Every structure is written in structure tokens, then in C-alpha cells.
Coordinates of C-alpha atoms in Angstrom, one line a residue:
Chain A
M1 CA -74.6 -38.0 257.4
A2 CA -73.7 -34.1 256.4
T3 CA -70.4 -33.1 257.8
L4 CA -68.5 -29.7 257.9
K5 CA -66.0 -29.4 255.5
V6 CA -64.2 -26.5 256.2
P7 CA -62.6 -27.4 259.7
V8 CA -62.6 -24.6 262.3
T9 CA -60.0 -22.1 262.6
S10 CA -58.2 -19.2 264.3
G11 CA -59.5 -17.2 261.6
D12 CA -63.3 -18.1 262.6
H13 CA -65.4 -15.9 265.2
A14 CA -64.9 -18.6 268.3
Q15 CA -65.8 -18.3 272.0
G16 CA -64.1 -20.8 274.1
K17 CA -61.2 -23.1 274.1
A18 CA -60.1 -24.5 270.6
N19 CA -59.3 -27.6 273.1
A20 CA -63.1 -27.4 273.7
A21 CA -64.6 -31.1 274.4
A22 CA -67.3 -30.3 271.9
T23 CA -67.4 -27.2 269.2
L24 CA -70.4 -26.2 268.1
V25 CA -71.0 -24.2 264.6
E26 CA -73.9 -22.4 263.5
Y27 CA -74.2 -21.2 260.3
G28 CA -76.5 -18.2 260.7
D29 CA -79.0 -15.5 259.1
Y30 CA -79.2 -12.6 261.3
E31 CA -82.1 -11.8 260.2
C32 CA -83.7 -15.9 259.8
P33 CA -86.4 -15.4 262.7
H34 CA -85.7 -18.9 263.5
C35 CA -82.1 -18.0 264.0
G36 CA -83.6 -15.2 266.7
H37 CA -85.3 -18.3 268.5
A38 CA -82.2 -20.3 268.5
Y39 CA -79.4 -17.2 269.8
P40 CA -80.2 -17.5 273.5
I41 CA -80.8 -21.2 273.1
V42 CA -76.9 -20.9 272.0
K43 CA -76.2 -18.6 275.1
Q44 CA -78.3 -21.1 277.2
L45 CA -76.2 -23.6 276.2
Q46 CA -72.9 -22.1 277.2
E47 CA -73.8 -21.5 280.3
H48 CA -74.7 -24.8 280.6
F49 CA -71.7 -26.4 279.2
G50 CA -69.1 -23.8 280.3
S51 CA -65.1 -24.1 279.2
K52 CA -66.3 -27.5 278.2
L53 CA -68.3 -26.2 274.8
R54 CA -66.8 -24.1 272.2
V55 CA -69.3 -21.6 270.3
V56 CA -68.4 -21.0 266.4
F57 CA -70.9 -18.4 264.7
R58 CA -70.8 -18.3 260.5
N59 CA -72.9 -16.7 258.3
F60 CA -75.5 -17.5 255.8
P61 CA -77.4 -15.4 254.9
L62 CA -80.1 -16.0 253.0
R63 CA -80.5 -12.6 249.9
E64 CA -83.2 -13.4 248.3
M65 CA -85.7 -14.0 251.2
H66 CA -83.9 -11.0 253.7
P67 CA -83.4 -8.3 252.0
N68 CA -80.8 -7.0 255.2
A69 CA -79.1 -10.2 256.0
E70 CA -76.1 -9.7 253.8
S71 CA -75.5 -6.3 255.2
A72 CA -76.0 -6.9 258.8
A73 CA -73.8 -10.1 258.0
E74 CA -71.1 -7.5 257.1
S75 CA -71.6 -5.4 259.5
A76 CA -70.8 -8.2 262.2
E77 CA -67.8 -8.7 260.0
F78 CA -66.7 -5.2 259.9
A79 CA -66.9 -5.9 264.0
A80 CA -65.2 -8.1 263.9
A81 CA -61.9 -6.7 262.2
Q82 CA -62.2 -4.5 265.4
G83 CA -62.3 -7.2 268.3
K84 CA -66.4 -6.7 268.4
F85 CA -67.7 -9.5 266.4
W86 CA -69.7 -10.5 268.9
E87 CA -70.9 -7.7 270.4
M88 CA -71.6 -7.0 267.3
H89 CA -73.9 -10.5 267.4
D90 CA -75.6 -10.1 269.7
L91 CA -76.6 -6.6 269.5
L92 CA -78.0 -7.4 265.7
F93 CA -79.8 -10.9 266.9
E94 CA -81.6 -8.5 270.0
N95 CA -82.7 -5.9 267.6
Q96 CA -83.4 -8.4 264.6
E97 CA -86.5 -6.2 263.9
Q98 CA -85.2 -3.4 263.7
L99 CA -82.0 -4.3 260.1
G100 CA -81.1 -1.8 258.4
G101 CA -78.6 1.4 258.1
S102 CA -79.9 3.2 261.0
L103 CA -79.3 0.2 263.4
Y104 CA -76.1 -0.8 262.0
L105 CA -74.7 3.1 262.4
A106 CA -76.7 3.3 265.8
L107 CA -75.2 -0.2 267.4
A108 CA -71.5 1.2 265.5
Q109 CA -71.7 4.1 267.6
E110 CA -72.8 1.6 271.2
L111 CA -69.7 -0.5 270.5
E112 CA -67.1 3.2 269.9
L113 CA -66.6 2.1 266.8
S114 CA -66.4 5.0 263.4
P115 CA -70.5 4.6 261.4
R116 CA -68.5 6.7 259.2
A117 CA -65.9 3.7 258.6
L118 CA -68.8 1.1 258.8
V119 CA -71.1 3.1 255.9
K120 CA -67.6 3.3 253.9
A121 CA -67.0 -0.5 254.2
L122 CA -70.4 -1.5 253.7
E123 CA -70.8 0.6 250.0
A124 CA -67.4 -0.7 249.3
E125 CA -68.6 -4.1 250.0
E126 CA -65.3 -4.8 251.7
F127 CA -66.5 -7.9 253.8
A128 CA -68.4 -9.1 250.5
E129 CA -66.2 -11.6 250.2
R130 CA -65.8 -13.0 253.8
V131 CA -69.4 -13.5 253.9
A132 CA -69.5 -15.3 250.4
A133 CA -66.4 -17.9 251.5
D134 CA -68.3 -18.2 255.0
F135 CA -72.0 -19.1 252.5
S136 CA -69.7 -21.7 250.1
G137 CA -68.0 -23.9 253.0
G138 CA -71.7 -24.0 254.3
V139 CA -73.2 -24.9 250.9
R140 CA -70.3 -27.5 250.7
S141 CA -70.8 -28.8 254.5
G142 CA -74.7 -30.0 253.7
V143 CA -76.3 -26.4 255.6
N144 CA -80.0 -27.1 254.5
G145 CA -81.5 -23.3 255.9
T146 CA -80.9 -21.6 259.0
P147 CA -80.0 -21.8 261.7
T148 CA -77.6 -25.2 260.6
F149 CA -75.8 -26.4 263.8
F150 CA -72.9 -29.0 263.4
I151 CA -71.5 -30.3 266.4
N152 CA -67.9 -31.9 265.4
G153 CA -68.2 -32.2 262.9
Q154 CA -71.7 -33.3 262.5
R155 CA -74.4 -32.1 261.5
H156 CA -77.5 -31.8 264.0
D157 CA -80.4 -32.8 261.9
A158 CA -82.7 -33.0 265.2
P159 CA -84.7 -29.6 265.9
F160 CA -82.9 -26.7 268.0
D161 CA -84.3 -26.7 271.1
F162 CA -82.6 -26.6 274.4
D163 CA -83.2 -29.9 275.1
F164 CA -81.9 -31.5 271.9
L165 CA -79.1 -30.0 271.2
A166 CA -77.6 -30.4 274.8
A167 CA -78.4 -34.2 274.4
A168 CA -76.3 -34.1 271.1
I169 CA -73.5 -32.0 272.5
E170 CA -73.1 -34.4 275.8
K171 CA -73.0 -37.4 273.5
A172 CA -70.9 -35.7 271.6
M173 CA -68.7 -35.3 274.9
R174 CA -68.4 -39.1 275.1
P175 CA -65.2 -40.9 274.3
A176 CA -66.0 -42.9 271.3
K177 CA -66.4 -46.1 272.7
K178 CA -63.3 -48.2 271.2
A179 CA -64.2 -51.3 269.6
P180 CA -63.6 -54.6 272.0
R181 CA -60.3 -56.1 271.8
K182 CA -59.5 -59.4 270.3
K183 CA -57.9 -62.0 272.1
S184 CA -55.2 -63.8 270.8
A185 CA -55.0 -67.5 270.9
Chain B
M1 CA -78.9 -30.9 235.2
I2 CA -80.2 -31.2 238.6
L3 CA -83.6 -32.7 239.1
A4 CA -85.2 -32.3 242.2
F5 CA -88.5 -34.2 243.7
Y6 CA -89.8 -32.3 246.5
P7 CA -92.9 -32.9 248.4
A8 CA -95.2 -29.9 248.5
D9 CA -94.7 -26.5 248.2
F10 CA -94.7 -24.0 251.0
S11 CA -93.2 -26.0 253.4
P12 CA -91.8 -23.6 256.8
V13 CA -89.4 -20.4 255.2
C14 CA -86.0 -20.7 256.4
G15 CA -85.4 -24.5 255.7
D16 CA -87.3 -25.2 252.9
Q17 CA -86.0 -26.7 250.1
M18 CA -86.7 -24.9 246.8
T19 CA -86.4 -21.5 248.9
L20 CA -82.2 -22.8 249.7
Y21 CA -81.0 -23.8 246.3
N22 CA -82.5 -20.5 244.8
E23 CA -80.1 -19.0 246.9
I24 CA -77.2 -21.2 245.8
L25 CA -77.7 -21.2 242.1
P26 CA -74.7 -19.1 241.8
E27 CA -72.8 -22.4 243.0
F28 CA -74.9 -24.5 240.4
S29 CA -74.7 -22.3 237.6
K30 CA -70.3 -23.1 238.2
F31 CA -70.7 -26.5 237.2
N32 CA -72.8 -24.9 234.2
A33 CA -76.1 -26.2 235.2
E34 CA -79.2 -26.4 235.6
L35 CA -81.3 -26.5 238.4
M36 CA -85.8 -27.9 238.3
G37 CA -87.4 -28.5 241.1
I38 CA -90.5 -30.5 240.2
S39 CA -93.7 -31.5 242.2
V40 CA -97.2 -32.9 242.0
D41 CA -98.1 -29.5 243.2
G42 CA -100.4 -27.8 239.6
A43 CA -99.0 -25.0 237.8
W44 CA -100.9 -22.0 239.2
C45 CA -99.3 -23.3 243.0
H46 CA -95.9 -23.2 241.4
Q47 CA -96.4 -19.9 240.4
A48 CA -97.6 -18.3 243.4
F49 CA -94.5 -20.2 245.4
A50 CA -92.4 -18.9 242.9
E51 CA -93.5 -15.5 243.3
A52 CA -94.1 -15.7 246.8
R53 CA -90.2 -17.0 247.1
H54 CA -88.1 -15.2 244.2
L55 CA -87.7 -18.5 242.9
H56 CA -84.8 -18.0 239.7
F57 CA -85.4 -21.7 238.5
P58 CA -88.5 -23.1 236.5
L59 CA -90.5 -25.4 238.8
L60 CA -92.2 -28.6 236.6
S61 CA -95.7 -29.7 237.8
D62 CA -96.0 -33.9 237.5
F63 CA -100.1 -33.0 238.1
E64 CA -101.7 -35.3 235.7
P65 CA -101.7 -37.9 235.3
K66 CA -100.2 -37.6 238.9
G67 CA -96.8 -38.5 239.6
A68 CA -96.5 -40.1 236.1
V69 CA -92.6 -38.5 236.2
A70 CA -91.8 -39.5 239.7
R71 CA -93.3 -42.9 239.4
K72 CA -90.4 -43.3 236.4
Y73 CA -88.1 -42.2 239.3
G74 CA -89.0 -44.5 240.9
V75 CA -89.9 -42.0 243.5
Y76 CA -93.4 -41.6 244.1
R77 CA -95.3 -42.2 247.6
S78 CA -98.2 -43.8 246.6
A79 CA -100.0 -44.0 249.5
D80 CA -99.1 -40.2 250.6
G81 CA -99.8 -38.6 246.3
I82 CA -96.7 -37.0 246.9
C83 CA -93.0 -37.8 245.7
E84 CA -90.4 -38.2 248.1
R85 CA -87.6 -35.6 248.0
A86 CA -85.1 -37.2 245.8
L87 CA -82.2 -35.4 243.6
F88 CA -81.2 -36.6 240.5
V89 CA -77.7 -35.4 238.5
I90 CA -78.2 -36.3 234.8
D91 CA -75.0 -35.3 232.4
K92 CA -74.7 -33.7 229.1
K93 CA -76.1 -37.5 227.8
G94 CA -79.0 -37.7 229.0
I95 CA -77.7 -40.5 231.5
I96 CA -78.2 -40.3 235.9
A97 CA -75.3 -40.1 237.1
W98 CA -76.2 -39.6 240.5
S99 CA -79.2 -39.3 242.5
F100 CA -80.4 -39.5 246.2
C101 CA -82.9 -39.8 248.0
S102 CA -83.6 -38.1 251.2
P103 CA -85.7 -39.2 254.6
I104 CA -89.1 -37.2 253.9
A105 CA -88.8 -34.4 256.3
V106 CA -84.7 -33.6 255.7
N107 CA -84.2 -30.8 253.6
P108 CA -80.9 -33.2 251.9
G109 CA -79.0 -29.6 251.4
A110 CA -76.6 -29.0 248.3
D111 CA -73.5 -30.6 249.3
G112 CA -74.2 -33.9 247.4
I113 CA -75.0 -32.6 244.2
L114 CA -72.1 -30.2 244.6
E115 CA -70.1 -33.0 244.7
A116 CA -70.9 -35.0 242.1
L117 CA -71.4 -32.2 239.8
G118 CA -67.5 -31.6 240.5
K119 CA -67.5 -35.5 239.5
L120 CA -68.7 -35.1 235.9
P121 CA -65.8 -34.9 232.9
K122 CA -65.3 -31.3 231.7

């Protein structure tokens, strides 16, 4: 079974406590319709599990298929550098149909980030390395499309409907059964 | 060389194995590895698939005699008339260094391939 090869660190974009009972890592692409479909499901999971669940998002832009995926990912990283990753992440998914330069600028304005600085960052590919590192780590971990979820480090191979994900998270939260101890004679 | 048998062209978009491998070609070329996809689809079907998904690697057609190559590799599903989702890493001498057969519905990703490539003598 595929496992997460790059551990979650403080450099990750995370919502929730580091010591939460379960960590859900999503490798996603802002232009992928399936990720768009998963977006409200993840929110629902966060509501359902509360502080018991930590959610992490990593970039996995499928550049050949989705021409705006890379620029969207870099825009989110730009916002992250100013402490507004999740705000931008949410807005990008909520406006998935309109990805592109003019949307990024409008969203930057909405989040009170400098649109000019964003244009500069995108032109200079300032955050391309960060996005590429996420991608590369994802490939090594067995990401097999978008979205790919890992629950406590294990790839989730079942569908990503709420029920399936919630059941897998609950299972991961349960303490591992201890092997019965042999009584010494 | 990486030889990737897959059941059929045109499976659902974002989770498609060949489409994924197309995105990670640069990771394969870090190891000087060439990727080839192979299925029982005909050459014209492959061409349409490759064009639709902008694939930058060759697709081989195991069409006539149908599944002959897959049979030789032991990855043909006679009952279904398609090949398994099976991966082979073949070294410079033509020896299979690593192989993996995934459940047909599970895209195996590329972690196993990269690990196998990393273990090949340079």
C-alpha cells in the first residue's frame, strides 16, 4: 500500500492541531473538477471531526491537462507567504471555472494582497520550486491522480465521498489493537 | 525502460494512469528511463488518445495478434480481452529488474517505478 513519503511539517499548509488524532493530506489541483468536488467534502469532514482532524493541502498540478493549474497553485503559495493560504485556496476552488490572470488579481485584491506583487511573483516563477517540490514528493508517495488523499500516512484508495473518507478517518483514529500477549509459563 | 501495460485508452480523466505518467516524465528522465505504454487498443485509437491527452511518450499497440506481448509477460486477461495494469522496469541488458501488477481498478501511481529505477546500477 502506498504511504506518504514526505512527513507533514510546519512548512505545510495545515488546518488543525499537530497532535490531532488524524491527519488528512490532500494532493490537489485547483483546475481539477474532482478536486473541486472534493473541496466541500473536506470542509464537511472538518466540521464533523472538529479538533480531532488536521487537514493538509499539497500541490499536485497536472500541467499538461490543466493549463491554469500551475499558476493557480503559485498564486495560492503567494498568498501563503503572507499568511493567507487557506483564504486563497478556498477562493480558487470556489471560482474554479474562472481560473486565470484576471481572477488571481481580483482575489488578491479581495484578500488585501498586492496584485502587482502577485503578477511579479508569477512572472518570476517565485513559487514554482515550492509547487514542484510538492509534486515530486507526491509522485514518490504514490499519488495516482487528483485528488489523492492520505490518512495518517496511508493512501486512501476508496472513493472520496464523505462517507468513505469519514469511515477511513474513524478507522485511523482507533487505537491499533495490541497483539495478545503470550502468558509465560 | 519502463513498460506500462494498461487495460484501455480513454479511462476517466484526472485519475488516468497514462495521463499521470505523462505529467511525471521529467521524474523518469532523471533516471534516463524511457516510458512506453502498451494496451490492446489499435494504433488509431492510441493516436486519438495521445492527441487528446497531449501524451509525450509512445503507446504500443498489442492489437494483432491480440495481446501477444501481454501474454508473453503473463499479464493478459483472457476472459476480458484486455491486459492487466502491470508495470515492468527493464534494465540496459534487457532484464526485468522490477515488476508490479496492480488491481485492475487501482492506478498504481509511480512510486514503485521510481524506487526500482533508483535501485538500478548507474
